[in-house]
């Protein structure tokens, strides 16, 4: 904030004003200015202390998680320390590998450690210590165990990538607390169970990629609530039942992958409403009946796979 100081100087000054009375207001004004700047300095110092405490808490949480990893001495985490080896000078966590802070260096906004050879769990990564985290990328590592329930404390998270690990158990219901999430990549893990119905409240999702896991059960119609969704990848799981006709309400959908599941029944005509659809993967399921002729009207469709199903009839002609 910029401060401006305005000085009101009278155009004429009475020659009869005693010197002491003229000098007194000047002294008072000077003392007020000193008091103002002293209090401002104290306030700034206090603010820096609060900021420092926040970053210190985040550094402590990162070091605690590092210590819990099975191979905490991996090269990627070599810079994760508070002081330099050659001196006692402090190292800001903002300078650690894979860590990005906000512009003023007061808080961590990104943890990005893909292909860092990490092995261990997420249990000791205290997510509540990172109130300003926007992006979390721990893909292509050897992480195991469940996604902790306390993931739901990352209220500002927009990018979430834990793909290509060995994570297991079910999706935590608290994932739906992350209302700012736009990109979710959890493919290529060992996650099982049903898709939680609560996921239908994540209205800002653009990408939901959970293929190559062990999900079971029905594809929930509440996914149609994700009106901003552009890519829905549910392939290579054990989903059963039919494709909900409500999926046709996802008017922004560009890619839909349902291949390699146990889906059955007819392919719904509502998929023809996905006017922006470019990729539709349905192969290796148990779909039956004819392919709706309306699918041929999808002018943006580039790639369609249907093999290894129980479809009958002829394929529709596609518009050029």
PDB file of C-alpha atoms in Angstrom:
ATOM      1  CA  UNK A   1       0.000   0.000   0.000  1.00  0.00           C
ATOM      2  CA  UNK A   2       1.389   3.384  -0.920  1.00  0.00           C
ATOM      3  CA  UNK A   3       1.280   6.097   1.708  1.00  0.00           C
ATOM      4  CA  UNK A   4       0.996   9.803   0.843  1.00  0.00           C
ATOM      5  CA  UNK A   5       1.835  12.620   3.252  1.00  0.00           C
ATOM      6  CA  UNK A   6       0.061  15.965   2.815  1.00  0.00           C
ATOM      7  CA  UNK A   7       1.537  19.099   4.436  1.00  0.00           C
ATOM      8  CA  UNK A   8      -0.748  22.095   4.827  1.00  0.00           C
ATOM      9  CA  UNK A   9       1.376  25.260   4.874  1.00  0.00           C
ATOM     10  CA  UNK A  10      -0.367  28.541   5.622  1.00  0.00           C
ATOM     11  CA  UNK A  11       0.274  31.273   3.078  1.00  0.00           C
ATOM     12  CA  UNK A  12       0.940  33.879   5.766  1.00  0.00           C
ATOM     13  CA  UNK A  13       2.106  33.481   9.331  1.00  0.00           C
ATOM     14  CA  UNK A  14       1.348  36.090  12.034  1.00  0.00           C
ATOM     15  CA  UNK A  15       4.497  37.982  13.041  1.00  0.00           C
ATOM     16  CA  UNK A  16       3.041  38.302  16.538  1.00  0.00           C
ATOM     17  CA  UNK A  17       2.935  34.499  17.174  1.00  0.00           C
ATOM     18  CA  UNK A  18       5.356  33.663  19.991  1.00  0.00           C
ATOM     19  CA  UNK A  19       8.225  31.441  18.734  1.00  0.00           C
ATOM     20  CA  UNK A  20       7.492  28.741  21.350  1.00  0.00           C
ATOM     21  CA  UNK A  21       3.830  28.437  20.360  1.00  0.00           C
ATOM     22  CA  UNK A  22       4.840  28.165  16.707  1.00  0.00           C
ATOM     23  CA  UNK A  23       7.430  25.505  17.504  1.00  0.00           C
ATOM     24  CA  UNK A  24       5.137  23.388  19.725  1.00  0.00           C
ATOM     25  CA  UNK A  25       2.792  22.098  16.972  1.00  0.00           C
ATOM     26  CA  UNK A  26       5.830  21.141  14.916  1.00  0.00           C
ATOM     27  CA  UNK A  27       7.200  19.036  17.772  1.00  0.00           C
ATOM     28  CA  UNK A  28       3.826  17.363  18.265  1.00  0.00           C
ATOM     29  CA  UNK A  29       3.577  16.555  14.550  1.00  0.00           C
ATOM     30  CA  UNK A  30       7.104  15.115  14.564  1.00  0.00           C
ATOM     31  CA  UNK A  31       6.336  12.913  17.568  1.00  0.00           C
ATOM     32  CA  UNK A  32       3.149  11.677  15.878  1.00  0.00           C
ATOM     33  CA  UNK A  33       5.109  10.718  12.762  1.00  0.00           C
ATOM     34  CA  UNK A  34       7.705   8.884  14.862  1.00  0.00           C
ATOM     35  CA  UNK A  35       4.940   7.031  16.670  1.00  0.00           C
ATOM     36  CA  UNK A  36       3.231   6.129  13.377  1.00  0.00           C
ATOM     37  CA  UNK A  37       6.355   4.726  11.741  1.00  0.00           C
ATOM     38  CA  UNK A  38       7.331   2.880  14.931  1.00  0.00           C
ATOM     39  CA  UNK A  39       3.938   1.188  15.093  1.00  0.00           C
ATOM     40  CA  UNK A  40       4.098   0.429  11.344  1.00  0.00           C
ATOM     41  CA  UNK A  41       7.506  -1.182  11.775  1.00  0.00           C
ATOM     42  CA  UNK A  42       6.253  -3.223  14.699  1.00  0.00           C
ATOM     43  CA  UNK A  43       3.228  -4.343  12.670  1.00  0.00           C
ATOM     44  CA  UNK A  44       5.449  -5.334   9.736  1.00  0.00           C
ATOM     45  CA  UNK A  45       7.727  -7.319  12.011  1.00  0.00           C
ATOM     46  CA  UNK A  46       4.731  -9.067  13.529  1.00  0.00           C
ATOM     47  CA  UNK A  47       3.400  -9.894  10.030  1.00  0.00           C
ATOM     48  CA  UNK A  48       6.754 -11.302   8.976  1.00  0.00           C
ATOM     49  CA  UNK A  49       6.755 -13.410  12.132  1.00  0.00           C
ATOM     50  CA  UNK A  50       3.337 -14.859  11.287  1.00  0.00           C
ATOM     51  CA  UNK A  51       4.418 -15.546   7.709  1.00  0.00           C
ATOM     52  CA  UNK A  52       7.619 -17.133   8.961  1.00  0.00           C
ATOM     53  CA  UNK A  53       5.628 -19.352  11.309  1.00  0.00           C
ATOM     54  CA  UNK A  54       3.441 -20.575   8.421  1.00  0.00           C
ATOM     55  CA  UNK A  55       6.411 -21.488   6.243  1.00  0.00           C
ATOM     56  CA  UNK A  56       8.140 -23.055   9.223  1.00  0.00           C
ATOM     57  CA  UNK A  57       5.085 -25.246   9.847  1.00  0.00           C
ATOM     58  CA  UNK A  58       5.090 -26.353   6.220  1.00  0.00           C
ATOM     59  CA  UNK A  59       8.808 -27.148   6.320  1.00  0.00           C
ATOM     60  CA  UNK A  60       8.311 -29.202   9.473  1.00  0.00           C
ATOM     61  CA  UNK A  61       5.503 -31.178   7.803  1.00  0.00           C
ATOM     62  CA  UNK A  62       7.635 -31.885   4.726  1.00  0.00           C
ATOM     63  CA  UNK A  63      10.607 -33.049   6.816  1.00  0.00           C
ATOM     64  CA  UNK A  64       8.337 -35.269   8.906  1.00  0.00           C
ATOM     65  CA  UNK A  65       7.032 -36.934   5.748  1.00  0.00           C
ATOM     66  CA  UNK A  66      10.539 -37.273   4.326  1.00  0.00           C
ATOM     67  CA  UNK A  67      11.680 -39.069   7.488  1.00  0.00           C
ATOM     68  CA  UNK A  68       8.801 -41.549   7.141  1.00  0.00           C
ATOM     69  CA  UNK A  69       9.689 -42.596   3.595  1.00  0.00           C
ATOM     70  CA  UNK A  70      11.430 -45.911   3.100  1.00  0.00           C
ATOM     71  CA  UNK A  71      14.164 -44.279   1.038  1.00  0.00           C
ATOM     72  CA  UNK A  72      14.253 -40.773   2.484  1.00  0.00           C
ATOM     73  CA  UNK A  73      17.856 -40.280   1.314  1.00  0.00           C
ATOM     74  CA  UNK A  74      16.945 -40.291  -2.393  1.00  0.00           C
ATOM     75  CA  UNK A  75      18.739 -37.644  -4.423  1.00  0.00           C
ATOM     76  CA  UNK A  76      15.540 -35.737  -5.142  1.00  0.00           C
ATOM     77  CA  UNK A  77      15.141 -34.853  -1.465  1.00  0.00           C
ATOM     78  CA  UNK A  78      18.787 -33.994  -0.861  1.00  0.00           C
ATOM     79  CA  UNK A  79      18.001 -30.289  -0.678  1.00  0.00           C
ATOM     80  CA  UNK A  80      15.303 -30.791   1.959  1.00  0.00           C
ATOM     81  CA  UNK A  81      17.152 -29.430   4.983  1.00  0.00           C
ATOM     82  CA  UNK A  82      16.992 -26.266   7.041  1.00  0.00           C
ATOM     83  CA  UNK A  83      20.674 -25.304   7.039  1.00  0.00           C
ATOM     84  CA  UNK A  84      23.481 -25.588   4.508  1.00  0.00           C
ATOM     85  CA  UNK A  85      26.099 -28.256   5.176  1.00  0.00           C
ATOM     86  CA  UNK A  86      28.995 -25.837   4.690  1.00  0.00           C
ATOM     87  CA  UNK A  87      27.606 -23.115   6.972  1.00  0.00           C
ATOM     88  CA  UNK A  88      24.923 -22.364   9.495  1.00  0.00           C
ATOM     89  CA  UNK A  89      22.951 -20.200   7.076  1.00  0.00           C
ATOM     90  CA  UNK A  90      19.271 -21.022   6.847  1.00  0.00           C
ATOM     91  CA  UNK A  91      17.734 -22.562   3.720  1.00  0.00           C
ATOM     92  CA  UNK A  92      14.187 -21.565   2.857  1.00  0.00           C
ATOM     93  CA  UNK A  93      11.854 -24.455   1.957  1.00  0.00           C
ATOM     94  CA  UNK A  94      11.016 -22.344  -1.098  1.00  0.00           C
ATOM     95  CA  UNK A  95      14.453 -23.355  -2.425  1.00  0.00           C
ATOM     96  CA  UNK A  96      13.939 -27.088  -1.898  1.00  0.00           C
ATOM     97  CA  UNK A  97      13.668 -29.342  -4.914  1.00  0.00           C
ATOM     98  CA  UNK A  98      10.069 -29.791  -6.039  1.00  0.00           C
ATOM     99  CA  UNK A  99       8.716 -27.046  -3.786  1.00  0.00           C
ATOM    100  CA  UNK A 100       7.238 -23.810  -5.084  1.00  0.00           C
ATOM    101  CA  UNK A 101       6.115 -20.930  -2.875  1.00  0.00           C
ATOM    102  CA  UNK A 102       3.894 -17.970  -3.593  1.00  0.00           C
ATOM    103  CA  UNK A 103       5.410 -14.735  -4.902  1.00  0.00           C
ATOM    104  CA  UNK A 104       6.176 -13.313  -1.473  1.00  0.00           C
ATOM    105  CA  UNK A 105       7.747 -16.565  -0.321  1.00  0.00           C
ATOM    106  CA  UNK A 106       5.393 -16.932   2.622  1.00  0.00           C
ATOM    107  CA  UNK A 107       3.721 -20.282   1.887  1.00  0.00           C
ATOM    108  CA  UNK A 108       4.020 -23.427  -0.245  1.00  0.00           C
ATOM    109  CA  UNK A 109       1.690 -23.517  -3.271  1.00  0.00           C
ATOM    110  CA  UNK A 110       3.070 -26.539  -5.148  1.00  0.00           C
ATOM    111  CA  UNK A 111       4.665 -29.894  -4.313  1.00  0.00           C
ATOM    112  CA  UNK A 112       5.870 -31.526  -7.533  1.00  0.00           C
ATOM    113  CA  UNK A 113       7.944 -34.702  -7.267  1.00  0.00           C
ATOM    114  CA  UNK A 114       7.124 -36.925 -10.267  1.00  0.00           C
ATOM    115  CA  UNK A 115       9.550 -39.790 -10.963  1.00  0.00           C
ATOM    116  CA  UNK A 116      11.456 -39.043  -7.745  1.00  0.00           C
ATOM    117  CA  UNK A 117      11.815 -42.717  -6.701  1.00  0.00           C
ATOM    118  CA  UNK A 118       9.781 -42.132  -3.544  1.00  0.00           C
ATOM    119  CA  UNK A 119       8.670 -45.187  -1.582  1.00  0.00           C
ATOM    120  CA  UNK A 120       6.372 -45.104   1.395  1.00  0.00           C
ATOM    121  CA  UNK A 121       2.894 -43.851   2.259  1.00  0.00           C
ATOM    122  CA  UNK A 122       1.048 -40.548   2.438  1.00  0.00           C
ATOM    123  CA  UNK A 123      -0.045 -41.148   6.019  1.00  0.00           C
ATOM    124  CA  UNK A 124       2.588 -38.845   7.545  1.00  0.00           C
ATOM    125  CA  UNK A 125       2.155 -36.038   5.052  1.00  0.00           C
ATOM    126  CA  UNK A 126       0.055 -33.646   7.143  1.00  0.00           C
ATOM    127  CA  UNK A 127      -2.037 -31.979   4.448  1.00  0.00           C
ATOM    128  CA  UNK A 128      -3.616 -29.571   6.935  1.00  0.00           C
ATOM    129  CA  UNK A 129      -0.227 -27.850   7.215  1.00  0.00           C
ATOM    130  CA  UNK A 130      -0.577 -26.578   3.616  1.00  0.00           C
ATOM    131  CA  UNK A 131      -3.598 -24.241   3.548  1.00  0.00           C
ATOM    132  CA  UNK A 132      -2.443 -22.562   0.316  1.00  0.00           C
ATOM    133  CA  UNK A 133      -1.429 -25.623  -1.704  1.00  0.00           C
ATOM    134  CA  UNK A 134      -2.674 -25.415  -5.305  1.00  0.00           C
ATOM    135  CA  UNK A 135      -0.877 -28.306  -7.023  1.00  0.00           C
ATOM    136  CA  UNK A 136       0.217 -31.731  -5.774  1.00  0.00           C
ATOM    137  CA  UNK A 137       2.061 -34.043  -8.175  1.00  0.00           C
ATOM    138  CA  UNK A 138       3.571 -37.257  -6.800  1.00  0.00           C
ATOM    139  CA  UNK A 139       3.063 -39.340  -9.927  1.00  0.00           C
ATOM    140  CA  UNK A 140       5.339 -42.134 -11.153  1.00  0.00           C
ATOM    141  CA  UNK A 141       6.657 -43.143  -7.738  1.00  0.00           C
ATOM    142  CA  UNK A 142       6.311 -46.177  -5.474  1.00  0.00           C
ATOM    143  CA  UNK A 143       3.783 -44.864  -2.980  1.00  0.00           C
ATOM    144  CA  UNK A 144       1.556 -47.442  -1.292  1.00  0.00           C
ATOM    145  CA  UNK A 145      -1.368 -47.559   1.101  1.00  0.00           C
ATOM    146  CA  UNK A 146      -4.570 -45.516   0.970  1.00  0.00           C
ATOM    147  CA  UNK A 147      -5.145 -41.894   0.097  1.00  0.00           C
ATOM    148  CA  UNK A 148      -5.566 -40.442   3.616  1.00  0.00           C
ATOM    149  CA  UNK A 149      -8.863 -38.954   4.731  1.00  0.00           C
ATOM    150  CA  UNK A 150      -7.104 -35.719   5.673  1.00  0.00           C
ATOM    151  CA  UNK A 151      -6.573 -35.006   1.966  1.00  0.00           C
ATOM    152  CA  UNK A 152      -9.866 -33.149   2.363  1.00  0.00           C
ATOM    153  CA  UNK A 153      -8.123 -30.264   4.138  1.00  0.00           C
ATOM    154  CA  UNK A 154      -6.478 -29.019   0.921  1.00  0.00           C
ATOM    155  CA  UNK A 155      -9.322 -26.620   0.216  1.00  0.00           C
ATOM    156  CA  UNK A 156      -7.464 -24.621  -2.481  1.00  0.00           C
ATOM    157  CA  UNK A 157      -6.089 -27.592  -4.441  1.00  0.00           C
ATOM    158  CA  UNK A 158      -6.715 -27.405  -8.201  1.00  0.00           C
ATOM    159  CA  UNK A 159      -4.318 -30.077  -9.590  1.00  0.00           C
ATOM    160  CA  UNK A 160      -4.073 -33.530  -7.989  1.00  0.00           C
ATOM    161  CA  UNK A 161      -1.846 -36.173  -9.590  1.00  0.00           C
ATOM    162  CA  UNK A 162      -1.010 -39.460  -7.858  1.00  0.00           C
ATOM    163  CA  UNK A 163      -1.025 -41.540 -11.028  1.00  0.00           C
ATOM    164  CA  UNK A 164       1.325 -44.486 -11.597  1.00  0.00           C
ATOM    165  CA  UNK A 165       1.866 -45.482  -7.985  1.00  0.00           C
ATOM    166  CA  UNK A 166       0.698 -48.491  -5.957  1.00  0.00           C
ATOM    167  CA  UNK A 167      -1.972 -46.772  -3.910  1.00  0.00           C
ATOM    168  CA  UNK A 168      -4.773 -49.021  -2.682  1.00  0.00           C
ATOM    169  CA  UNK A 169      -8.005 -49.081  -0.680  1.00  0.00           C
ATOM    170  CA  UNK A 170     -10.964 -46.872  -1.637  1.00  0.00           C
ATOM    171  CA  UNK A 171     -11.331 -43.226  -2.575  1.00  0.00           C
ATOM    172  CA  UNK A 172     -11.826 -41.184   0.610  1.00  0.00           C
ATOM    173  CA  UNK A 173     -15.176 -39.421   0.847  1.00  0.00           C
ATOM    174  CA  UNK A 174     -13.324 -36.266   1.907  1.00  0.00           C
ATOM    175  CA  UNK A 175     -12.052 -35.903  -1.646  1.00  0.00           C
ATOM    176  CA  UNK A 176     -15.364 -34.215  -2.384  1.00  0.00           C
ATOM    177  CA  UNK A 177     -14.388 -31.422   0.041  1.00  0.00           C
ATOM    178  CA  UNK A 178     -11.907 -30.190  -2.545  1.00  0.00           C
ATOM    179  CA  UNK A 179     -14.336 -27.952  -4.389  1.00  0.00           C
ATOM    180  CA  UNK A 180     -11.547 -26.115  -6.258  1.00  0.00           C
ATOM    181  CA  UNK A 181     -10.210 -29.279  -7.899  1.00  0.00           C
ATOM    182  CA  UNK A 182     -10.055 -29.140 -11.699  1.00  0.00           C
ATOM    183  CA  UNK A 183      -7.664 -31.958 -12.620  1.00  0.00           C
ATOM    184  CA  UNK A 184      -7.651 -35.386 -10.926  1.00  0.00           C
ATOM    185  CA  UNK A 185      -5.204 -38.034 -12.144  1.00  0.00           C
ATOM    186  CA  UNK A 186      -5.362 -41.256 -10.123  1.00  0.00           C
ATOM    187  CA  UNK A 187      -4.932 -43.779 -12.938  1.00  0.00           C
ATOM    188  CA  UNK A 188      -2.571 -46.748 -12.763  1.00  0.00           C
ATOM    189  CA  UNK A 189      -2.930 -47.607  -9.075  1.00  0.00           C
ATOM    190  CA  UNK A 190      -4.699 -50.350  -7.088  1.00  0.00           C
ATOM    191  CA  UNK A 191      -7.657 -48.291  -5.881  1.00  0.00           C
ATOM    192  CA  UNK A 192     -10.837 -50.309  -5.398  1.00  0.00           C
ATOM    193  CA  UNK A 193     -14.449 -49.949  -4.332  1.00  0.00           C
ATOM    194  CA  UNK A 194     -17.172 -47.780  -5.804  1.00  0.00           C
ATOM    195  CA  UNK A 195     -16.987 -44.242  -7.083  1.00  0.00           C
ATOM    196  CA  UNK A 196     -18.325 -42.211  -4.124  1.00  0.00           C
ATOM    197  CA  UNK A 197     -21.588 -40.448  -4.928  1.00  0.00           C
ATOM    198  CA  UNK A 198     -20.156 -37.355  -3.246  1.00  0.00           C
ATOM    199  CA  UNK A 199     -17.836 -36.878  -6.221  1.00  0.00           C
ATOM    200  CA  UNK A 200     -20.832 -35.459  -8.062  1.00  0.00           C
ATOM    201  CA  UNK A 201     -20.440 -32.237  -6.054  1.00  0.00           C
ATOM    202  CA  UNK A 202     -17.012 -31.431  -7.527  1.00  0.00           C
ATOM    203  CA  UNK A 203     -18.470 -29.034 -10.094  1.00  0.00           C
ATOM    204  CA  UNK A 204     -15.127 -27.558 -11.221  1.00  0.00           C
ATOM    205  CA  UNK A 205     -13.639 -30.846 -12.452  1.00  0.00           C
ATOM    206  CA  UNK A 206     -12.275 -30.714 -15.991  1.00  0.00           C
ATOM    207  CA  UNK A 207     -10.422 -34.066 -15.966  1.00  0.00           C
ATOM    208  CA  UNK A 208     -11.298 -37.195 -13.974  1.00  0.00           C
ATOM    209  CA  UNK A 209      -8.854 -39.959 -14.799  1.00  0.00           C
ATOM    210  CA  UNK A 210      -9.171 -43.138 -12.710  1.00  0.00           C
ATOM    211  CA  UNK A 211      -8.459 -45.829 -15.297  1.00  0.00           C
ATOM    212  CA  UNK A 212      -6.245 -48.871 -14.653  1.00  0.00           C
ATOM    213  CA  UNK A 213      -7.498 -49.452 -11.133  1.00  0.00           C
ATOM    214  CA  UNK A 214      -9.847 -51.958  -9.457  1.00  0.00           C
ATOM    215  CA  UNK A 215     -13.058 -49.976  -9.206  1.00  0.00           C
ATOM    216  CA  UNK A 216     -16.280 -51.989  -9.140  1.00  0.00           C
ATOM    217  CA  UNK A 217     -20.006 -51.368  -9.189  1.00  0.00           C
ATOM    218  CA  UNK A 218     -22.111 -49.087 -11.304  1.00  0.00           C
ATOM    219  CA  UNK A 219     -21.066 -45.860 -12.979  1.00  0.00           C
ATOM    220  CA  UNK A 220     -23.016 -43.350 -10.861  1.00  0.00           C
ATOM    221  CA  UNK A 221     -25.413 -41.045 -12.733  1.00  0.00           C
ATOM    222  CA  UNK A 222     -24.269 -38.177 -10.448  1.00  0.00           C
ATOM    223  CA  UNK A 223     -21.232 -37.823 -12.709  1.00  0.00           C
ATOM    224  CA  UNK A 224     -23.596 -35.893 -14.977  1.00  0.00           C
ATOM    225  CA  UNK A 225     -23.427 -33.075 -12.402  1.00  0.00           C
ATOM    226  CA  UNK A 226     -19.833 -32.413 -13.444  1.00  0.00           C
ATOM    227  CA  UNK A 227     -20.869 -30.054 -16.211  1.00  0.00           C
ATOM    228  CA  UNK A 228     -17.351 -28.692 -16.791  1.00  0.00           C
ATOM    229  CA  UNK A 229     -15.919 -32.158 -17.388  1.00  0.00           C
ATOM    230  CA  UNK A 230     -13.946 -32.532 -20.633  1.00  0.00           C
ATOM    231  CA  UNK A 231     -12.249 -35.894 -20.074  1.00  0.00           C
ATOM    232  CA  UNK A 232     -13.752 -38.852 -18.231  1.00  0.00           C
ATOM    233  CA  UNK A 233     -11.451 -41.892 -18.147  1.00  0.00           C
ATOM    234  CA  UNK A 234     -12.915 -44.932 -16.346  1.00  0.00           C
ATOM    235  CA  UNK A 235     -11.283 -47.608 -18.498  1.00  0.00           C
ATOM    236  CA  UNK A 236      -9.569 -50.806 -17.339  1.00  0.00           C
ATOM    237  CA  UNK A 237     -11.567 -51.353 -14.167  1.00  0.00           C
ATOM    238  CA  UNK A 238     -14.391 -53.725 -13.218  1.00  0.00           C
ATOM    239  CA  UNK A 239     -17.395 -51.456 -13.624  1.00  0.00           C
ATOM    240  CA  UNK A 240     -20.615 -53.309 -14.411  1.00  0.00           C
ATOM    241  CA  UNK A 241     -24.140 -52.475 -15.418  1.00  0.00           C
ATOM    242  CA  UNK A 242     -25.131 -50.071 -18.142  1.00  0.00           C
ATOM    243  CA  UNK A 243     -23.883 -46.649 -19.163  1.00  0.00           C
ATOM    244  CA  UNK A 244     -26.140 -44.097 -17.407  1.00  0.00           C
ATOM    245  CA  UNK A 245     -28.093 -42.137 -19.977  1.00  0.00           C
ATOM    246  CA  UNK A 246     -27.295 -39.017 -17.928  1.00  0.00           C
ATOM    247  CA  UNK A 247     -23.728 -39.136 -19.258  1.00  0.00           C
ATOM    248  CA  UNK A 248     -25.188 -37.569 -22.385  1.00  0.00           C
ATOM    249  CA  UNK A 249     -25.706 -34.357 -20.377  1.00  0.00           C
ATOM    250  CA  UNK A 250     -21.930 -33.723 -20.201  1.00  0.00           C
ATOM    251  CA  UNK A 251     -22.015 -31.303 -23.096  1.00  0.00           C
ATOM    252  CA  UNK A 252     -18.356 -30.283 -22.728  1.00  0.00           C
ATOM    253  CA  UNK A 253     -17.019 -33.843 -22.901  1.00  0.00           C
ATOM    254  CA  UNK A 254     -14.177 -34.360 -25.388  1.00  0.00           C
ATOM    255  CA  UNK A 255     -12.876 -37.773 -24.319  1.00  0.00           C
ATOM    256  CA  UNK A 256     -14.861 -40.691 -22.843  1.00  0.00           C
ATOM    257  CA  UNK A 257     -13.019 -43.957 -22.088  1.00  0.00           C
ATOM    258  CA  UNK A 258     -15.112 -46.866 -20.774  1.00  0.00           C
ATOM    259  CA  UNK A 259     -13.200 -49.685 -22.449  1.00  0.00           C
ATOM    260  CA  UNK A 260     -12.040 -52.858 -20.690  1.00  0.00           C
ATOM    261  CA  UNK A 261     -14.761 -53.116 -18.066  1.00  0.00           C
ATOM    262  CA  UNK A 262     -17.780 -55.391 -17.532  1.00  0.00           C
ATOM    263  CA  UNK A 263     -20.368 -52.956 -18.815  1.00  0.00           C
ATOM    264  CA  UNK A 264     -23.453 -54.381 -20.499  1.00  0.00           C
ATOM    265  CA  UNK A 265     -26.768 -53.457 -22.049  1.00  0.00           C
ATOM    266  CA  UNK A 266     -27.342 -51.182 -25.010  1.00  0.00           C
ATOM    267  CA  UNK A 267     -25.251 -48.145 -25.787  1.00  0.00           C
ATOM    268  CA  UNK A 268     -27.524 -45.202 -24.884  1.00  0.00           C
ATOM    269  CA  UNK A 269     -28.675 -42.860 -27.623  1.00  0.00           C
ATOM    270  CA  UNK A 270     -27.956 -39.960 -25.305  1.00  0.00           C
ATOM    271  CA  UNK A 271     -24.247 -40.242 -26.157  1.00  0.00           C
ATOM    272  CA  UNK A 272     -25.158 -38.663 -29.497  1.00  0.00           C
ATOM    273  CA  UNK A 273     -25.768 -35.419 -27.549  1.00  0.00           C
ATOM    274  CA  UNK A 274     -22.038 -35.117 -26.822  1.00  0.00           C
ATOM    275  CA  UNK A 275     -21.425 -32.769 -29.723  1.00  0.00           C
ATOM    276  CA  UNK A 276     -17.817 -31.972 -28.704  1.00  0.00           C
ATOM    277  CA  UNK A 277     -16.810 -35.629 -28.327  1.00  0.00           C
ATOM    278  CA  UNK A 278     -13.621 -36.584 -30.176  1.00  0.00           C
ATOM    279  CA  UNK A 279     -12.694 -39.916 -28.580  1.00  0.00           C
ATOM    280  CA  UNK A 280     -15.149 -42.652 -27.555  1.00  0.00           C
ATOM    281  CA  UNK A 281     -13.642 -45.912 -26.302  1.00  0.00           C
ATOM    282  CA  UNK A 282     -16.135 -48.728 -25.614  1.00  0.00           C
ATOM    283  CA  UNK A 283     -14.259 -51.891 -26.601  1.00  0.00           C
ATOM    284  CA  UNK A 284     -13.862 -55.013 -24.429  1.00  0.00           C
ATOM    285  CA  UNK A 285     -17.171 -54.878 -22.588  1.00  0.00           C
ATOM    286  CA  UNK A 286     -20.448 -56.781 -22.924  1.00  0.00           C
ATOM    287  CA  UNK A 287     -22.545 -54.219 -24.766  1.00  0.00           C
ATOM    288  CA  UNK A 288     -25.362 -55.672 -26.824  1.00  0.00           C
ATOM    289  CA  UNK A 289     -27.836 -54.510 -29.437  1.00  0.00           C
ATOM    290  CA  UNK A 290     -27.131 -52.102 -32.282  1.00  0.00           C
ATOM    291  CA  UNK A 291     -24.993 -49.004 -32.105  1.00  0.00           C
ATOM    292  CA  UNK A 292     -27.419 -46.062 -32.188  1.00  0.00           C
ATOM    293  CA  UNK A 293     -27.437 -44.488 -35.631  1.00  0.00           C
ATOM    294  CA  UNK A 294     -27.368 -41.030 -34.033  1.00  0.00           C
ATOM    295  CA  UNK A 295     -23.742 -41.659 -33.033  1.00  0.00           C
ATOM    296  CA  UNK A 296     -22.915 -41.144 -36.701  1.00  0.00           C
ATOM    297  CA  UNK A 297     -23.974 -37.488 -36.381  1.00  0.00           C
ATOM    298  CA  UNK A 298     -21.114 -36.658 -34.007  1.00  0.00           C
ATOM    299  CA  UNK A 299     -19.177 -34.407 -36.337  1.00  0.00           C
ATOM    300  CA  UNK A 300     -16.155 -33.998 -34.046  1.00  0.00           C
ATOM    301  CA  UNK A 301     -15.709 -37.716 -33.386  1.00  0.00           C
ATOM    302  CA  UNK A 302     -12.217 -38.852 -34.434  1.00  0.00           C
ATOM    303  CA  UNK A 303     -11.661 -42.165 -32.660  1.00  0.00           C
ATOM    304  CA  UNK A 304     -14.326 -44.798 -31.892  1.00  0.00           C
ATOM    305  CA  UNK A 305     -13.489 -48.300 -30.626  1.00  0.00           C
ATOM    306  CA  UNK A 306     -16.203 -50.965 -30.295  1.00  0.00           C
ATOM    307  CA  UNK A 307     -14.457 -54.326 -30.634  1.00  0.00           C
ATOM    308  CA  UNK A 308     -14.942 -57.342 -28.360  1.00  0.00           C
ATOM    309  CA  UNK A 309     -18.542 -56.607 -27.453  1.00  0.00           C
ATOM    310  CA  UNK A 310     -21.845 -58.302 -28.330  1.00  0.00           C
ATOM    311  CA  UNK A 311     -23.148 -55.595 -30.625  1.00  0.00           C
ATOM    312  CA  UNK A 312     -25.453 -56.473 -33.483  1.00  0.00           C
ATOM    313  CA  UNK A 313     -26.504 -54.788 -36.680  1.00  0.00           C
ATOM    314  CA  UNK A 314     -24.484 -52.596 -38.959  1.00  0.00           C
ATOM    315  CA  UNK A 315     -22.408 -49.646 -37.928  1.00  0.00           C
ATOM    316  CA  UNK A 316     -23.954 -46.241 -38.631  1.00  0.00           C
ATOM    317  CA  UNK A 317     -22.614 -44.058 -41.400  1.00  0.00           C
ATOM    318  CA  UNK A 318     -20.670 -41.102 -40.104  1.00  0.00           C
ATOM    319  CA  UNK A 319     -21.065 -37.551 -41.339  1.00  0.00           C
ATOM    320  CA  UNK A 320     -18.039 -36.248 -43.182  1.00  0.00           C
TER     321      UNK A 320
END
